[in-house]
Amino acid sequence: MKDGFPDRAPRYQRNGTLESVLETLNAALAPGAGTLIQDGAQPDGPVGLIVGNPRSGTTLLLQWLGYNGYFSYPTNLISRFYAAPAAGALVQKMLCDPALRYKDELAEEIAAPDYRSDLGKTAGLLGANPFWYFWRRFFPSEPTNHIPPNRWPADKARRFAAEIASLEAALTRPFAMKALYLNWNIAELAGALPNALFFHVTREPVFAVQSLLEARRRFNGDAAAWWGMKPPQYAELLGKDPVEQAAATVRLTDLAIEDALDRAPARNVFRIRYETLCEKPETVFESLKSHLRNHFGYALPDAYSGPSRFDHTPDIRLSPEEIRRFEAEWALHDRAALQGAA
């Protein structure tokens, strides 16, 4: 499975041998995967879809939702089965569920995942995975991650929903995953998944922009090289300097998401600030518990038992000149500008 990052830094290069093995494995499993999927099925419970900008807390939110047992989620193991994820989920249960152990044949301890990540990637069998290979099976991503209405693959979207239903059934819990891949097609996703619950996570703008620039330097070795999803304005943004480009990307992405969520039913929307999740996760838990109970009839535990807080470092590392360019670019974009570009 190819991607758009041929110039990755060495530590982020793909393992070609692994890619070949995964392609062979998934090609072999895909024909039989249909036995686990009911055509036209919809998930019974809420489907958590995390939208927002990269470097704004989307990975932490997925970890928090999954590691505390509120939702099932795509693990590093399940992601290897991107053409047959329900089969991967059953393999995971066989390996990790104590109830399925038999005479210690598979007695190795599976390490519990932690909250560390490196540009969205985690360590360990049960670490949260962005699941991009799964998304790419259904939805085109060129030249941008916005799919025009006349190109929306309705048949594939129905299959997408049915496969999520199969994951929910295999894991016996509502499923959540990142959906940044289709930040700009929220209305279409809502149509394909009536039980979608869109988690829009946002971060203080200057830190979101700063972190995006630093991610570019780490991943590509150059802040001017693109990293992350491509908004509809991608071609226009390429002509800007890195700070202006990052600021416009973060601003326009969040505006597009907010515009779509403002049109969605309240039951399908849950907004989270990254800073609040870090500093007061129990407050987020109580709000989420109430939302899921009132709108989906889905019960979370009575008491919060997750981490009391997550470390985050609100240190500005941009230079005064970069701050000036960030503020100027940010001020250029408002809802009127967004509507004019649509």
mmCIF file of N, CA, C and O in Angstrom, residues 197-201 261 266-272 284-285 287-289 291:
data_model
loop_
_atom_site.group_PDB
_atom_site.id
_atom_site.type_symbol
_atom_site.label_atom_id
_atom_site.label_comp_id
_atom_site.label_asym_id
_atom_site.label_seq_id
_atom_site.Cartn_x
_atom_site.Cartn_y
_atom_site.Cartn_z
ATOM 1 N N LEU A 197 -20.796 9.107 15.836
ATOM 2 C CA LEU A 197 -20.602 10.145 16.846
ATOM 3 C C LEU A 197 -19.261 10.799 16.524
ATOM 4 O O LEU A 197 -18.197 10.198 16.721
ATOM 5 N N PHE A 198 -19.321 12.019 16.003
ATOM 6 C CA PHE A 198 -18.114 12.721 15.578
ATOM 7 C C PHE A 198 -17.485 13.430 16.774
ATOM 8 O O PHE A 198 -18.083 14.334 17.368
ATOM 9 N N PHE A 199 -16.287 12.992 17.119
ATOM 10 C CA PHE A 199 -15.512 13.627 18.177
ATOM 11 C C PHE A 199 -14.606 14.676 17.510
ATOM 12 O O PHE A 199 -13.622 14.311 16.860
ATOM 13 N N HIS A 200 -14.926 15.938 17.659
ATOM 14 C CA HIS A 200 -14.060 16.978 17.105
ATOM 15 C C HIS A 200 -13.132 17.486 18.199
ATOM 16 O O HIS A 200 -13.557 18.150 19.150
ATOM 17 N N VAL A 201 -11.852 17.139 18.079
ATOM 18 C CA VAL A 201 -10.867 17.563 19.071
ATOM 19 C C VAL A 201 -10.077 18.748 18.496
ATOM 20 O O VAL A 201 -9.607 18.705 17.369
ATOM 21 N N LEU A 261 -20.391 20.113 11.276
ATOM 22 C CA LEU A 261 -20.989 19.656 12.530
ATOM 23 C C LEU A 261 -22.127 20.562 12.978
ATOM 24 O O LEU A 261 -23.064 20.111 13.655
ATOM 25 N N ALA A 266 -27.488 17.133 17.027
ATOM 26 C CA ALA A 266 -26.676 17.249 18.236
ATOM 27 C C ALA A 266 -26.233 15.883 18.751
ATOM 28 O O ALA A 266 -25.146 15.758 19.323
ATOM 29 N N ARG A 267 -27.042 14.857 18.549
ATOM 30 C CA ARG A 267 -26.679 13.518 19.040
ATOM 31 C C ARG A 267 -25.410 12.998 18.392
ATOM 32 O O ARG A 267 -24.723 12.149 18.971
ATOM 33 N N ASN A 268 -25.089 13.478 17.206
ATOM 34 C CA ASN A 268 -23.952 12.961 16.450
ATOM 35 C C ASN A 268 -22.671 13.767 16.645
ATOM 36 O O ASN A 268 -21.688 13.523 15.944
ATOM 37 N N VAL A 269 -22.669 14.707 17.589
ATOM 38 C CA VAL A 269 -21.526 15.622 17.745
ATOM 39 C C VAL A 269 -21.070 15.651 19.199
ATOM 40 O O VAL A 269 -21.884 15.809 20.112
ATOM 41 N N PHE A 270 -19.737 15.515 19.387
ATOM 42 C CA PHE A 270 -19.148 15.665 20.709
ATOM 43 C C PHE A 270 -17.834 16.418 20.545
ATOM 44 O O PHE A 270 -16.907 15.931 19.911
ATOM 45 N N ARG A 271 -17.766 17.619 21.107
ATOM 46 C CA ARG A 271 -16.595 18.484 20.949
ATOM 47 C C ARG A 271 -15.683 18.387 22.173
ATOM 48 O O ARG A 271 -16.168 18.371 23.306
ATOM 49 N N ILE A 272 -14.384 18.359 21.917
ATOM 50 C CA ILE A 272 -13.401 18.206 23.000
ATOM 51 C C ILE A 272 -12.230 19.148 22.747
ATOM 52 O O ILE A 272 -11.721 19.235 21.627
ATOM 53 N N VAL A 284 -14.261 15.297 31.066
ATOM 54 C CA VAL A 284 -14.637 14.826 29.728
ATOM 55 C C VAL A 284 -15.411 13.523 29.834
ATOM 56 O O VAL A 284 -16.421 13.317 29.133
ATOM 57 N N PHE A 285 -14.961 12.639 30.706
ATOM 58 C CA PHE A 285 -15.650 11.361 30.910
ATOM 59 C C PHE A 285 -17.102 11.577 31.321
ATOM 60 O O PHE A 285 -18.019 10.946 30.770
ATOM 61 N N SER A 287 -19.044 14.145 30.877
ATOM 62 C CA SER A 287 -19.810 14.711 29.769
ATOM 63 C C SER A 287 -20.110 13.655 28.715
ATOM 64 O O SER A 287 -21.231 13.568 28.192
ATOM 65 N N LEU A 288 -19.109 12.832 28.393
ATOM 66 C CA LEU A 288 -19.300 11.780 27.400
ATOM 67 C C LEU A 288 -20.294 10.731 27.899
ATOM 68 O O LEU A 288 -21.154 10.254 27.147
ATOM 69 N N LYS A 289 -20.190 10.377 29.150
ATOM 70 C CA LYS A 289 -21.115 9.387 29.732
ATOM 71 C C LYS A 289 -22.558 9.852 29.590
ATOM 72 O O LYS A 289 -23.445 9.078 29.192
ATOM 73 N N HIS A 291 -23.703 12.071 27.400
ATOM 74 C CA HIS A 291 -24.075 12.142 25.986
ATOM 75 C C HIS A 291 -24.434 10.755 25.454
ATOM 76 O O HIS A 291 -25.454 10.580 24.769
#
